[in-house]
mmCIF file of C-alpha atoms in Angstrom:
data_model
loop_
_atom_site.group_PDB
_atom_site.id
_atom_site.type_symbol
_atom_site.label_atom_id
_atom_site.label_comp_id
_atom_site.label_asym_id
_atom_site.label_seq_id
_atom_site.Cartn_x
_atom_site.Cartn_y
_atom_site.Cartn_z
ATOM 1 C CA UNK A 1 18.386 22.022 8.521
ATOM 2 C CA UNK A 2 16.211 20.344 5.921
ATOM 3 C CA UNK A 3 18.628 17.485 5.406
ATOM 4 C CA UNK A 4 18.959 16.890 9.143
ATOM 5 C CA UNK A 5 15.175 16.582 9.418
ATOM 6 C CA UNK A 6 15.077 14.228 6.444
ATOM 7 C CA UNK A 7 17.848 12.071 7.959
ATOM 8 C CA UNK A 8 16.049 11.976 11.302
ATOM 9 C CA UNK A 9 12.775 11.003 9.618
ATOM 10 C CA UNK A 10 14.468 8.309 7.554
ATOM 11 C CA UNK A 11 16.200 6.823 10.616
ATOM 12 C CA UNK A 12 13.058 7.047 12.714
ATOM 13 C CA UNK A 13 10.770 5.439 10.128
ATOM 14 C CA UNK A 14 13.000 2.656 8.862
ATOM 15 C CA UNK A 15 12.311 0.834 5.603
ATOM 16 C CA UNK A 16 8.813 -0.359 6.466
ATOM 17 C CA UNK A 17 7.781 3.027 7.820
ATOM 18 C CA UNK A 18 9.059 4.823 4.731
ATOM 19 C CA UNK A 19 7.052 2.456 2.545
ATOM 20 C CA UNK A 20 3.903 2.967 4.640
ATOM 21 C CA UNK A 21 4.295 6.752 4.631
ATOM 22 C CA UNK A 22 4.721 6.915 0.843
ATOM 23 C CA UNK A 23 1.827 4.511 0.330
ATOM 24 C CA UNK A 24 -0.409 6.420 2.729
ATOM 25 C CA UNK A 25 0.247 9.772 1.086
ATOM 26 C CA UNK A 26 -0.416 8.222 -2.320
ATOM 27 C CA UNK A 27 -3.742 6.753 -1.203
ATOM 28 C CA UNK A 28 -4.825 10.078 0.285
ATOM 29 C CA UNK A 29 -3.973 11.856 -2.977
ATOM 30 C CA UNK A 30 -5.829 9.219 -5.019
ATOM 31 C CA UNK A 31 -8.954 9.638 -2.887
ATOM 32 C CA UNK A 32 -8.808 13.432 -2.961
ATOM 33 C CA UNK A 33 -8.541 13.223 -6.747
ATOM 34 C CA UNK A 34 -11.894 11.443 -6.912
ATOM 35 C CA UNK A 35 -13.488 14.199 -4.830
ATOM 36 C CA UNK A 36 -11.873 17.188 -6.559
ATOM 37 C CA UNK A 37 -12.537 15.972 -10.101
ATOM 38 C CA UNK A 38 -15.436 13.544 -9.930
ATOM 39 C CA UNK A 39 -16.040 11.243 -12.869
ATOM 40 C CA UNK A 40 -19.531 11.300 -14.287
ATOM 41 C CA UNK A 41 -19.610 7.694 -15.435
ATOM 42 C CA UNK A 42 -16.678 5.682 -14.067
ATOM 43 C CA UNK A 43 -16.336 2.623 -16.264
ATOM 44 C CA UNK A 44 -16.352 -0.661 -14.386
ATOM 45 C CA UNK A 45 -17.206 0.678 -10.961
ATOM 46 C CA UNK A 46 -20.983 0.272 -11.004
ATOM 47 C CA UNK A 47 -20.773 -2.318 -8.223
ATOM 48 C CA UNK A 48 -19.549 0.530 -6.027
ATOM 49 C CA UNK A 49 -21.498 3.459 -7.474
ATOM 50 C CA UNK A 50 -24.799 1.572 -7.234
ATOM 51 C CA UNK A 51 -24.405 1.622 -3.462
ATOM 52 C CA UNK A 52 -23.137 5.193 -2.986
ATOM 53 C CA UNK A 53 -21.359 7.936 -4.893
ATOM 54 C CA UNK A 54 -17.775 7.698 -6.025
ATOM 55 C CA UNK A 55 -16.968 10.647 -3.751
ATOM 56 C CA UNK A 56 -18.098 8.532 -0.807
ATOM 57 C CA UNK A 57 -15.891 5.660 -1.959
ATOM 58 C CA UNK A 58 -13.039 8.147 -2.256
ATOM 59 C CA UNK A 59 -13.182 8.496 1.513
ATOM 60 C CA UNK A 60 -12.222 4.824 1.736
ATOM 61 C CA UNK A 61 -8.944 5.726 0.012
ATOM 62 C CA UNK A 62 -8.452 8.810 2.174
ATOM 63 C CA UNK A 63 -9.156 7.108 5.507
ATOM 64 C CA UNK A 64 -7.098 4.039 4.593
ATOM 65 C CA UNK A 65 -4.281 6.339 3.485
ATOM 66 C CA UNK A 66 -4.399 8.266 6.749
ATOM 67 C CA UNK A 67 -4.285 5.039 8.772
ATOM 68 C CA UNK A 68 -1.450 3.724 6.608
ATOM 69 C CA UNK A 69 0.585 6.926 6.941
ATOM 70 C CA UNK A 70 -0.031 7.088 10.693
ATOM 71 C CA UNK A 71 1.108 3.493 11.166
ATOM 72 C CA UNK A 72 4.404 4.428 9.511
ATOM 73 C CA UNK A 73 5.401 6.046 12.799
ATOM 74 C CA UNK A 74 4.681 2.956 14.884
ATOM 75 C CA UNK A 75 7.321 0.462 15.905
ATOM 76 C CA UNK A 76 7.914 -2.634 13.837
ATOM 77 C CA UNK A 77 5.495 -5.307 14.882
ATOM 78 C CA UNK A 78 2.837 -2.725 15.623
ATOM 79 C CA UNK A 79 2.647 -1.388 12.071
ATOM 80 C CA UNK A 80 0.566 -4.302 10.739
ATOM 81 C CA UNK A 81 -2.660 -2.280 10.780
ATOM 82 C CA UNK A 82 -1.079 0.050 8.229
ATOM 83 C CA UNK A 83 -0.533 -2.809 5.802
ATOM 84 C CA UNK A 84 -4.092 -4.074 6.295
ATOM 85 C CA UNK A 85 -5.473 -0.578 5.747
ATOM 86 C CA UNK A 86 -3.365 -0.229 2.611
ATOM 87 C CA UNK A 87 -4.820 -3.486 1.221
ATOM 88 C CA UNK A 88 -8.469 -2.511 1.612
ATOM 89 C CA UNK A 89 -9.082 0.092 -1.160
ATOM 90 C CA UNK A 90 -7.258 -1.685 -4.015
ATOM 91 C CA UNK A 91 -8.920 -4.964 -3.047
ATOM 92 C CA UNK A 92 -12.371 -3.359 -3.165
ATOM 93 C CA UNK A 93 -11.593 -1.772 -6.536
ATOM 94 C CA UNK A 94 -10.293 -5.103 -7.895
ATOM 95 C CA UNK A 95 -13.512 -6.858 -6.847
ATOM 96 C CA UNK A 96 -15.561 -4.122 -8.527
ATOM 97 C CA UNK A 97 -13.616 -4.456 -11.780
ATOM 98 C CA UNK A 98 -13.841 -8.266 -11.756
ATOM 99 C CA UNK A 99 -17.577 -7.930 -11.199
ATOM 100 C CA UNK A 100 -17.787 -5.597 -14.192
ATOM 101 C CA UNK A 101 -16.113 -8.246 -16.341
ATOM 102 C CA UNK A 102 -18.465 -10.980 -15.157
ATOM 103 C CA UNK A 103 -21.554 -8.848 -15.813
ATOM 104 C CA UNK A 104 -20.243 -7.773 -19.221
ATOM 105 C CA UNK A 105 -20.258 -4.104 -18.273
ATOM 106 C CA UNK A 106 -16.531 -3.471 -18.727
ATOM 107 C CA UNK A 107 -14.469 -6.014 -20.655
ATOM 108 C CA UNK A 108 -11.181 -4.271 -19.852
ATOM 109 C CA UNK A 109 -11.957 -4.525 -16.122
ATOM 110 C CA UNK A 110 -10.164 -7.857 -15.780
ATOM 111 C CA UNK A 111 -6.876 -6.266 -16.751
ATOM 112 C CA UNK A 112 -7.468 -3.327 -14.428
ATOM 113 C CA UNK A 113 -8.342 -5.726 -11.590
ATOM 114 C CA UNK A 114 -5.165 -7.726 -12.223
ATOM 115 C CA UNK A 115 -3.208 -4.478 -12.216
ATOM 116 C CA UNK A 116 -4.647 -3.574 -8.798
ATOM 117 C CA UNK A 117 -3.965 -7.075 -7.493
ATOM 118 C CA UNK A 118 -0.352 -7.175 -8.667
ATOM 119 C CA UNK A 119 0.934 -3.618 -8.423
ATOM 120 C CA UNK A 120 -0.995 -2.753 -5.278
ATOM 121 C CA UNK A 121 -2.095 -5.793 -3.304
ATOM 122 C CA UNK A 122 0.876 -7.964 -4.250
ATOM 123 C CA UNK A 123 3.453 -5.283 -3.533
ATOM 124 C CA UNK A 124 1.833 -4.416 -0.192
ATOM 125 C CA UNK A 125 1.734 -8.079 0.834
ATOM 126 C CA UNK A 126 5.385 -8.505 -0.147
ATOM 127 C CA UNK A 127 6.457 -5.345 1.692
ATOM 128 C CA UNK A 128 4.666 -6.470 4.834
ATOM 129 C CA UNK A 129 6.925 -9.526 5.007
ATOM 130 C CA UNK A 130 10.188 -7.679 4.429
ATOM 131 C CA UNK A 131 12.148 -7.435 7.672
ATOM 132 C CA UNK A 132 13.319 -4.015 8.762
ATOM 133 C CA UNK A 133 16.953 -4.992 8.533
ATOM 134 C CA UNK A 134 18.132 -7.769 6.236
ATOM 135 C CA UNK A 135 21.599 -8.481 7.477
ATOM 136 C CA UNK A 136 23.349 -11.563 6.115
ATOM 137 C CA UNK A 137 24.592 -13.996 8.700
ATOM 138 C CA UNK A 138 28.279 -13.710 9.539
ATOM 139 C CA UNK A 139 30.601 -16.089 7.704
ATOM 140 C CA UNK A 140 31.514 -19.246 9.540
ATOM 141 C CA UNK A 141 34.886 -19.132 11.173
ATOM 142 C CA UNK A 142 37.290 -21.945 10.521
ATOM 143 C CA UNK A 143 37.355 -24.464 13.318
ATOM 144 C CA UNK A 144 40.578 -25.232 15.052
ATOM 145 C CA UNK A 145 41.741 -28.683 14.420
ATOM 146 C CA UNK A 146 44.131 -30.698 12.415
ATOM 147 C CA UNK A 147 44.520 -29.642 8.872
ATOM 148 C CA UNK A 148 46.095 -31.876 6.248
#
């Protein structure tokens, strides 16, 4: 029974939906991690923590993850909100880390920001352009005519 449910879910979601569901669950877990085990002094995130607590910013990850995971069940063409929601938290974190580099607070922040921009933002932007089904065009048939 478990495999039938997994097959149904895989067929129903498609490639884009599977990606959004995995991404959404991951973002929810990341946000919950900030709430369950709060960091006392998160290096490089003072741009965020000066405005509100890190637990409050964790809700950005959780809400964006919930929207992303929910959009996994939408039809192709209507799932764009999920990709936009998935982009928001890593983009905010990247800006915070770049700000920490510019202010001299966290020298390593530039590398962390680039990591967020490439492994999160870049991958999400790439996945949003991948068609659901990439089927190569059929080979051209030989035309009837005179052959030498």
